[in-house]
PDB file of C-alpha atoms in Angstrom:
ATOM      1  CA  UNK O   1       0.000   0.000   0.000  1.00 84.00           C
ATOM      2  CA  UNK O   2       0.915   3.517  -1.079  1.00 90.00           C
ATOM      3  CA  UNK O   3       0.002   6.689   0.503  1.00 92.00           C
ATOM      4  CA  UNK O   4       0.892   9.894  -0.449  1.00 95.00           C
ATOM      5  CA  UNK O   5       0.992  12.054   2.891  1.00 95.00           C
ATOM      6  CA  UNK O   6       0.808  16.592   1.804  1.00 97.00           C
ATOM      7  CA  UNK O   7       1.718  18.531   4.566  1.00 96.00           C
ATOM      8  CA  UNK O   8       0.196  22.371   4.019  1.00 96.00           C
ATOM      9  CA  UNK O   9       2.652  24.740   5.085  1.00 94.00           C
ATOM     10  CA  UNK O  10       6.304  25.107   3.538  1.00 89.00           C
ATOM     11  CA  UNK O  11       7.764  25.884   7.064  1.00 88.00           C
ATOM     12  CA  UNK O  12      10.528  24.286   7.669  1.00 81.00           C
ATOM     13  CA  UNK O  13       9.577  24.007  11.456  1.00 79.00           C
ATOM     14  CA  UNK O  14       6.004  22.962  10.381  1.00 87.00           C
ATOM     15  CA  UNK O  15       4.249  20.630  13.085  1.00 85.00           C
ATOM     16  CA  UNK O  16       1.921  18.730  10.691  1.00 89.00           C
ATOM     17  CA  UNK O  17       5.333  17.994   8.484  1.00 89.00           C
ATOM     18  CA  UNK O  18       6.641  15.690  11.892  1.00 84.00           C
ATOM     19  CA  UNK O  19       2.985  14.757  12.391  1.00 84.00           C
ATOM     20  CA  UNK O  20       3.436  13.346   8.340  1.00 87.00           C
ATOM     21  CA  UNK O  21       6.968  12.079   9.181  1.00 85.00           C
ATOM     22  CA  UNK O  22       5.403  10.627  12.428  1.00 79.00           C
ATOM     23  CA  UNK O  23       3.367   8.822  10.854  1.00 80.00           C
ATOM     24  CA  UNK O  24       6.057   7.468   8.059  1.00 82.00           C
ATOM     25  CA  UNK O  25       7.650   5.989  10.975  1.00 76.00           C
ATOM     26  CA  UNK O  26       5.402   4.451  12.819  1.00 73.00           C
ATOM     27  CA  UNK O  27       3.665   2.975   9.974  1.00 76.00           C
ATOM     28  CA  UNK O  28       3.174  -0.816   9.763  1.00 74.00           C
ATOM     29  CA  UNK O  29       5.064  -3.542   7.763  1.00 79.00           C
ATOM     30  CA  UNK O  30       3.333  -2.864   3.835  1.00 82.00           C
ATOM     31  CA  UNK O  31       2.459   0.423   4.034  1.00 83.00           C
ATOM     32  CA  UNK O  32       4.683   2.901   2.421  1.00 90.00           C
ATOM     33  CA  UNK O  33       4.069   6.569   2.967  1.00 91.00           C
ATOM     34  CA  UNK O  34       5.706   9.499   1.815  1.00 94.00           C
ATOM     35  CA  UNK O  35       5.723  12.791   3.085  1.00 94.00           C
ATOM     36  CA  UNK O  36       5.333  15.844   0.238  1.00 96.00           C
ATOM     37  CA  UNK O  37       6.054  19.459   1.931  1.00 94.00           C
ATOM     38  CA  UNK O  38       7.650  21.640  -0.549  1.00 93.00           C
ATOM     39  CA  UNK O  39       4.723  23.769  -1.733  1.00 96.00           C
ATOM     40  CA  UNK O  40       6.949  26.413  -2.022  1.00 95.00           C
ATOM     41  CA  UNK O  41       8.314  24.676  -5.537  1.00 96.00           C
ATOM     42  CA  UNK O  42       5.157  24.557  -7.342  1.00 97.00           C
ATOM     43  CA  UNK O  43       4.655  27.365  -9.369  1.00 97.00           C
ATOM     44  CA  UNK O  44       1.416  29.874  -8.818  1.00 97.00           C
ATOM     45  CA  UNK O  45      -1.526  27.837 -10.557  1.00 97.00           C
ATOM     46  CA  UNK O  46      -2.637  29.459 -14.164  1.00 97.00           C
ATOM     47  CA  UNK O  47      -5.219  27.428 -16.414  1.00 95.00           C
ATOM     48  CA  UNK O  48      -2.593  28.918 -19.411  1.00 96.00           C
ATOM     49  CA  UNK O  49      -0.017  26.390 -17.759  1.00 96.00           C
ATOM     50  CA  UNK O  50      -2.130  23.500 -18.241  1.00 94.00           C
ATOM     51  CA  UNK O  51      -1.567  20.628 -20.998  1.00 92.00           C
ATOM     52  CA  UNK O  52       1.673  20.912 -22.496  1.00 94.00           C
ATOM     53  CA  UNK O  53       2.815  23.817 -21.179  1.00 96.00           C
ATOM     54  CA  UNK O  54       2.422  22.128 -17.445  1.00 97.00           C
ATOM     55  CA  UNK O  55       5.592  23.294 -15.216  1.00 97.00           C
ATOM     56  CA  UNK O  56       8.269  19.806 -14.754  1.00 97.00           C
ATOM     57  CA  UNK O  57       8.031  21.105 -10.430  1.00 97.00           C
ATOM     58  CA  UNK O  58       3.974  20.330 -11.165  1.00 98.00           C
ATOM     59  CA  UNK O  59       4.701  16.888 -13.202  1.00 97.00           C
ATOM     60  CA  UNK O  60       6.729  16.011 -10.673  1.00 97.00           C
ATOM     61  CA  UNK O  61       3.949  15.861  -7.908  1.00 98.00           C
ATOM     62  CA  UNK O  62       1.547  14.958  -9.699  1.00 97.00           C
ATOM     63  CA  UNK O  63       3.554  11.616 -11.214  1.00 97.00           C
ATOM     64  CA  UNK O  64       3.470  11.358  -6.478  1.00 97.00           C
ATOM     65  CA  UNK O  65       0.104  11.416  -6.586  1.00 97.00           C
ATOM     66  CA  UNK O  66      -0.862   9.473  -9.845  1.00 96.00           C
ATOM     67  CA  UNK O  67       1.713   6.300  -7.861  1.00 95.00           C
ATOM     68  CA  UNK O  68      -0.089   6.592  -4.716  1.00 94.00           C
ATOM     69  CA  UNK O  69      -2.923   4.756  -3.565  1.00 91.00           C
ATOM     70  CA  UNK O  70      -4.411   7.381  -1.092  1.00 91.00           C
ATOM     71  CA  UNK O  71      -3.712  11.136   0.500  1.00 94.00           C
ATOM     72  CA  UNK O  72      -3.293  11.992   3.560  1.00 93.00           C
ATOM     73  CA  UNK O  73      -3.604  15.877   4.280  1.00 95.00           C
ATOM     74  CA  UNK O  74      -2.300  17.794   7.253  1.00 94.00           C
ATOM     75  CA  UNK O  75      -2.648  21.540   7.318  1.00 95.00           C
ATOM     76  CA  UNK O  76      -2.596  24.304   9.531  1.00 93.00           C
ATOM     77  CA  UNK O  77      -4.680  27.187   9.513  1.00 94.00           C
ATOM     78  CA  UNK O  78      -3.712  30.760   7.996  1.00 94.00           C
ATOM     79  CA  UNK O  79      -6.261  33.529   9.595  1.00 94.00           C
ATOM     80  CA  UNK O  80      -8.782  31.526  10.062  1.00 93.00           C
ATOM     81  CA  UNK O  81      -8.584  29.817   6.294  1.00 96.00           C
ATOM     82  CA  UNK O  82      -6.561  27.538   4.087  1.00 97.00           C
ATOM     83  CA  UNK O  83      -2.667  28.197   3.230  1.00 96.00           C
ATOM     84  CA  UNK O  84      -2.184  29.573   0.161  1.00 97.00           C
ATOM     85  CA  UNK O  85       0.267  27.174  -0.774  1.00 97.00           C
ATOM     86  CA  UNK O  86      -2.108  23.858  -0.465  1.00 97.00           C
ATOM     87  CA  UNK O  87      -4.547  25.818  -2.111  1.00 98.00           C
ATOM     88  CA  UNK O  88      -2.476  26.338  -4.916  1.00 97.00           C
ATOM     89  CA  UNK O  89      -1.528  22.330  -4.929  1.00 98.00           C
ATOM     90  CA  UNK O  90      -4.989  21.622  -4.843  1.00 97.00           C
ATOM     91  CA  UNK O  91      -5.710  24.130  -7.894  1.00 97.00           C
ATOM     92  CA  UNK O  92      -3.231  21.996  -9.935  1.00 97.00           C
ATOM     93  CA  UNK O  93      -4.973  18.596  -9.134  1.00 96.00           C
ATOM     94  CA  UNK O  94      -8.524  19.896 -10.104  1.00 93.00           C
ATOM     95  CA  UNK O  95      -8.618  19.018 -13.885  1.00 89.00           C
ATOM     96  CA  UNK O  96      -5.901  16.553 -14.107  1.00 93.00           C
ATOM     97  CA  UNK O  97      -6.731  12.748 -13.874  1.00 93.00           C
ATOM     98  CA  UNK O  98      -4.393  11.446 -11.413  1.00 95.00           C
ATOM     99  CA  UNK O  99      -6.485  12.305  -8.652  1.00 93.00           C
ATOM    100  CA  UNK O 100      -9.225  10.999  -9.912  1.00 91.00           C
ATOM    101  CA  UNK O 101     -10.740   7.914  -7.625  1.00 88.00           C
ATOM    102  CA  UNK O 102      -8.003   8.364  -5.185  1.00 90.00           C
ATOM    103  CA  UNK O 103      -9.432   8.409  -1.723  1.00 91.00           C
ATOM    104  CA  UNK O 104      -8.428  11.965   0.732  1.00 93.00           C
ATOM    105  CA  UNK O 105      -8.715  12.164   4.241  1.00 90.00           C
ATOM    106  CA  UNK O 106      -7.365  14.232   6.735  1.00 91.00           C
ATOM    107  CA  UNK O 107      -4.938  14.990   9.198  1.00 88.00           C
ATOM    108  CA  UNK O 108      -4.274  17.662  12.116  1.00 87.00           C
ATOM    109  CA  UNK O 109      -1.488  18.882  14.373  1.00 84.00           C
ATOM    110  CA  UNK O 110      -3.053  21.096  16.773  1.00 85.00           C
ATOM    111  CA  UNK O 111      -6.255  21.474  18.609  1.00 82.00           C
ATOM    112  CA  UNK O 112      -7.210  24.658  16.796  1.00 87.00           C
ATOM    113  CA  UNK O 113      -7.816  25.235  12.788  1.00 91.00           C
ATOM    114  CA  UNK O 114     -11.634  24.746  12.624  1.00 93.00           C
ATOM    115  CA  UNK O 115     -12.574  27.236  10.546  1.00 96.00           C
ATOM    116  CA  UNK O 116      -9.610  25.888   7.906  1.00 96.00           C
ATOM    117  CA  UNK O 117     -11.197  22.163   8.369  1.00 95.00           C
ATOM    118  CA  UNK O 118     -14.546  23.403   7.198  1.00 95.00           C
ATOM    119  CA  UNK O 119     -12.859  25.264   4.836  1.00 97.00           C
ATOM    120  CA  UNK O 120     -10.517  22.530   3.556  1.00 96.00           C
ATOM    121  CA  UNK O 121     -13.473  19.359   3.597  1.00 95.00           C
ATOM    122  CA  UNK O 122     -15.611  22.122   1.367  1.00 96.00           C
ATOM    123  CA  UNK O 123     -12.828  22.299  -1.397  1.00 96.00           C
ATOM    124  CA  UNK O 124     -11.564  18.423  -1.209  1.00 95.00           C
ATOM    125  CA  UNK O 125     -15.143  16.927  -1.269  1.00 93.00           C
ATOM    126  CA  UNK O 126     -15.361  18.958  -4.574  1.00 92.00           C
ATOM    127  CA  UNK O 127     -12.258  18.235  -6.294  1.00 91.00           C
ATOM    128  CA  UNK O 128     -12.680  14.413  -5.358  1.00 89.00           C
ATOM    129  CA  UNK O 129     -15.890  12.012  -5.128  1.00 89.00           C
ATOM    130  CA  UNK O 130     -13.434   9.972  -2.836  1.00 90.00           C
ATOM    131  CA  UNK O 131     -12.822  12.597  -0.204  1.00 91.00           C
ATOM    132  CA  UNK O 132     -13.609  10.389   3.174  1.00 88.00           C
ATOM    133  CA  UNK O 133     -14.893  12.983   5.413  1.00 87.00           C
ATOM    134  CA  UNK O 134     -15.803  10.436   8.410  1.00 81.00           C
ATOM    135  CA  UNK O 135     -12.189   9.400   8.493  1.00 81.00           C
ATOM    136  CA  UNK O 136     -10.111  12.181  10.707  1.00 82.00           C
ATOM    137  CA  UNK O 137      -6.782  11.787  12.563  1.00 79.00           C
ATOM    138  CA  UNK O 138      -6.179  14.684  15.131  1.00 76.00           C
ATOM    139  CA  UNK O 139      -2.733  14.541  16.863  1.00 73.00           C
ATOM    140  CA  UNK O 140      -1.899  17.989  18.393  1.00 74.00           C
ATOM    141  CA  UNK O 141       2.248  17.798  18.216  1.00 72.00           C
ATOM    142  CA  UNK O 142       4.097  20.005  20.852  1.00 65.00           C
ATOM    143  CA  UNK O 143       6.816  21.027  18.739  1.00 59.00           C
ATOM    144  CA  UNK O 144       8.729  23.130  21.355  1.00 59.00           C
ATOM    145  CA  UNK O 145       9.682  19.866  22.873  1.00 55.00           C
ATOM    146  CA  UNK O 146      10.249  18.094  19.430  1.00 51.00           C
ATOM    147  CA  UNK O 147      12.583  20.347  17.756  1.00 52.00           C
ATOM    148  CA  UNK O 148      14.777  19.713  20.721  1.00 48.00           C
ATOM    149  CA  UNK O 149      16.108  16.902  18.389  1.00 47.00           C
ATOM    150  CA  UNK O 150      17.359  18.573  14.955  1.00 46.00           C
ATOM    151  CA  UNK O 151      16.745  15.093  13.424  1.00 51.00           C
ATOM    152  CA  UNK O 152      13.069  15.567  11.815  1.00 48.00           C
ATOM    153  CA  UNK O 153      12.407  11.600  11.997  1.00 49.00           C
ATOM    154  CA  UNK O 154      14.200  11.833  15.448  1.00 55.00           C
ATOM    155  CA  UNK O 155      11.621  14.778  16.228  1.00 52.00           C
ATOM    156  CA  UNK O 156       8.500  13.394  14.881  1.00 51.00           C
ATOM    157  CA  UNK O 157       8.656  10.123  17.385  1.00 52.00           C
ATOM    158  CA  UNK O 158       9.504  12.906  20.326  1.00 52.00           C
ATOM    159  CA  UNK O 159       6.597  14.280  19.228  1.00 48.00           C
ATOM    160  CA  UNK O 160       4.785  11.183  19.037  1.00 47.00           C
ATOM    161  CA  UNK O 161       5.480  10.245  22.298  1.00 47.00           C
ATOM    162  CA  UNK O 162       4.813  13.361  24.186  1.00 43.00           C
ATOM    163  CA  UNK O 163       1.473  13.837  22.676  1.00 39.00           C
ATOM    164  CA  UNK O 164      -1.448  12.411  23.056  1.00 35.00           C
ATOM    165  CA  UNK O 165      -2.964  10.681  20.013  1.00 36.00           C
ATOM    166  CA  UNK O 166      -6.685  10.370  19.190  1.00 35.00           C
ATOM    167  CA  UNK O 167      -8.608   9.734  16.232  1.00 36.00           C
ATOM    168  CA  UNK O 168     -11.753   9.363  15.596  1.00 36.00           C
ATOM    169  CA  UNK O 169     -13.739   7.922  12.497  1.00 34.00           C
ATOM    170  CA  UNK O 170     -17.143  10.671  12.247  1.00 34.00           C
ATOM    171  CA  UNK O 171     -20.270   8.749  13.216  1.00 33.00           C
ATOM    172  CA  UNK O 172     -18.470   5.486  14.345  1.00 37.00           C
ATOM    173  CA  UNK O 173     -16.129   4.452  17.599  1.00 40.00           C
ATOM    174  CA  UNK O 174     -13.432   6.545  18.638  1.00 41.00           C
ATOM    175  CA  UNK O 175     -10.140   5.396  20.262  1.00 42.00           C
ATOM    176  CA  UNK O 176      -7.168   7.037  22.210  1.00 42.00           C
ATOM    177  CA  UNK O 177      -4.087   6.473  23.263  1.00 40.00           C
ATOM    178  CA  UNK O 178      -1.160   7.939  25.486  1.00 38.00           C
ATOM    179  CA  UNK O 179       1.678   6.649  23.029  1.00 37.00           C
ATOM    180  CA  UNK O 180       1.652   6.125  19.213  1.00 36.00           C
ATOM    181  CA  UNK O 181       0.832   2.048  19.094  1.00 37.00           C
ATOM    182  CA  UNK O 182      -0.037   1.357  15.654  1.00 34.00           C
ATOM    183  CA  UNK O 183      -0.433  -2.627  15.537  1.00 30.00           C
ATOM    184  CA  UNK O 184      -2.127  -2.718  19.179  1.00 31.00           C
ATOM    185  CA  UNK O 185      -4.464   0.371  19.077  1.00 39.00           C
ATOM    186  CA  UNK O 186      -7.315   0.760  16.378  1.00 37.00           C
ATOM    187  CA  UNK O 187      -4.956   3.667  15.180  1.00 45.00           C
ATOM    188  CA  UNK O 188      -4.207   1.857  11.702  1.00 50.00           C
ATOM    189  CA  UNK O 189      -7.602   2.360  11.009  1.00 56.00           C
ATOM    190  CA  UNK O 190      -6.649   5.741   9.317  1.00 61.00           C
ATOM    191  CA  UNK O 191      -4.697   4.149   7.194  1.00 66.00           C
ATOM    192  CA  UNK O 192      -6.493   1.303   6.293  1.00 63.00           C
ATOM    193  CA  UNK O 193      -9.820   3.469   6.068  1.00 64.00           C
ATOM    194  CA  UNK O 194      -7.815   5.222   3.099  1.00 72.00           C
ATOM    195  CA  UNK O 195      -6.574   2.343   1.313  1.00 62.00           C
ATOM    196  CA  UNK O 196      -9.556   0.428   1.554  1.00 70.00           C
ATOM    197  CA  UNK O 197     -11.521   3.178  -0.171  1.00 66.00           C
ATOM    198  CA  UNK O 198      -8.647   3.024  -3.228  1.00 70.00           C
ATOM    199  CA  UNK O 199      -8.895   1.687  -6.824  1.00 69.00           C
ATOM    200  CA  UNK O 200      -6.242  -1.111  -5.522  1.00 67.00           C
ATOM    201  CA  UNK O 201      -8.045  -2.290  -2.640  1.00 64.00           C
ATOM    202  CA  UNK O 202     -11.274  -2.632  -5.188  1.00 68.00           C
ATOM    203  CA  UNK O 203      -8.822  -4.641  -7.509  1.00 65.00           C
ATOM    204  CA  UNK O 204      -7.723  -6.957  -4.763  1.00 58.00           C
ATOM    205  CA  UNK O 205     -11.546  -7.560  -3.479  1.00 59.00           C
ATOM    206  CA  UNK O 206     -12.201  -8.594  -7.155  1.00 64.00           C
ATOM    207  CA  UNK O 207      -9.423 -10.934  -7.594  1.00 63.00           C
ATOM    208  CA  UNK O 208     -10.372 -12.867  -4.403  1.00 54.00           C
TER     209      UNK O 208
END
């Protein structure tokens, strides 16, 4: 399983990029995530920069997403809305076809952002028939103790273990945790949710 994890801000510091990276590393044996957080090399979106004339920076990310079997977003909020910069990613995805059927759900890094969420779950469940709104994985990071370690992988399982993890699938069972247990906690249900909701999983069920 592939999954294509977009982190929304191009800060270097960003929390939700060692929430992403967190989640890289404590992922379980067959799923391979990667972590996308350089908005800042895609240029600003134009419709006269479609088709041909499509930036290599854009084909680039988009050849990410077209491999992938799922997204993952984590984003923070930027008064009160969504950061330019995923905006602008998400702008580039609209009329292409590698998004197409690929299953989104989110992620978040802090206990504030609401008005961004609405914002955000607006725009994706547009752009994408496959945008799982139920699924939702809410992991407030402290990064003042996890930028201690200049290592980001280092930094995202400080950050993993000094926060406390819960997610919750929207009108179903939640779960919590005090430490980041992926095989012994219900947490892999993110992840699975995604996958299971992808073109691949649908291949597998018809093969069996």
């Amino acid at each position: 399983m592939k999954l294509l994890t977009i982190s929304g801000s191009a800060r270097r510091d960003s929390v939700n990029t060692v929430l992403l990276l967190g989640l890289k590393d404590v992922a379980p044996e067959g799923v391979e995530l990667s972590v996308f957080h350089r908005l800042d090399t895609l240029p600003v979106f134009s419709p006269d920069l479609e088709g041909p004339q499509t930036p290599a920076e854009v084909l680039e990310f988009l050849a990410l997403v077209s491999g992938c079997d799922g997204i993952i977003i984590a984003s923070p909020e930027y008064v009160r809305a969504i950061p330019g910069g995923l905006k602008n990613l998400i702008d580039w995805m609209v009329s292409r076809f590698e998004v197409i059927g690929k299953p989104i759900a989110l992620a978040h890094a802090s206990h504030r952002g609401d008005d961004m969420l609405t914002s955000l779950r607006l725009v994706l469940s547009t752009v994408s028939d496959q945008f799982l709104e139920h699924v939702f994985f809410a992991h407030p990071v402290d990064w003042k103790n996890a930028r201690r370690n200049q290592n980001p992988v280092e930094a995202a399982r400080a950050a993993n273990r000094n926060a406390r993890i819960s997610v919750r699938v929207r009108g179903g069972d939640s779960c919590s945790a005090d430490k980041c247990a992926w095989m012994s906690c219900r947490h892999e249900c993110v992840l699975m949710a995604v996958f299971d909701h992808s073109p691949s999983a649908s291949r597998l069920r018809a093969a069996a």
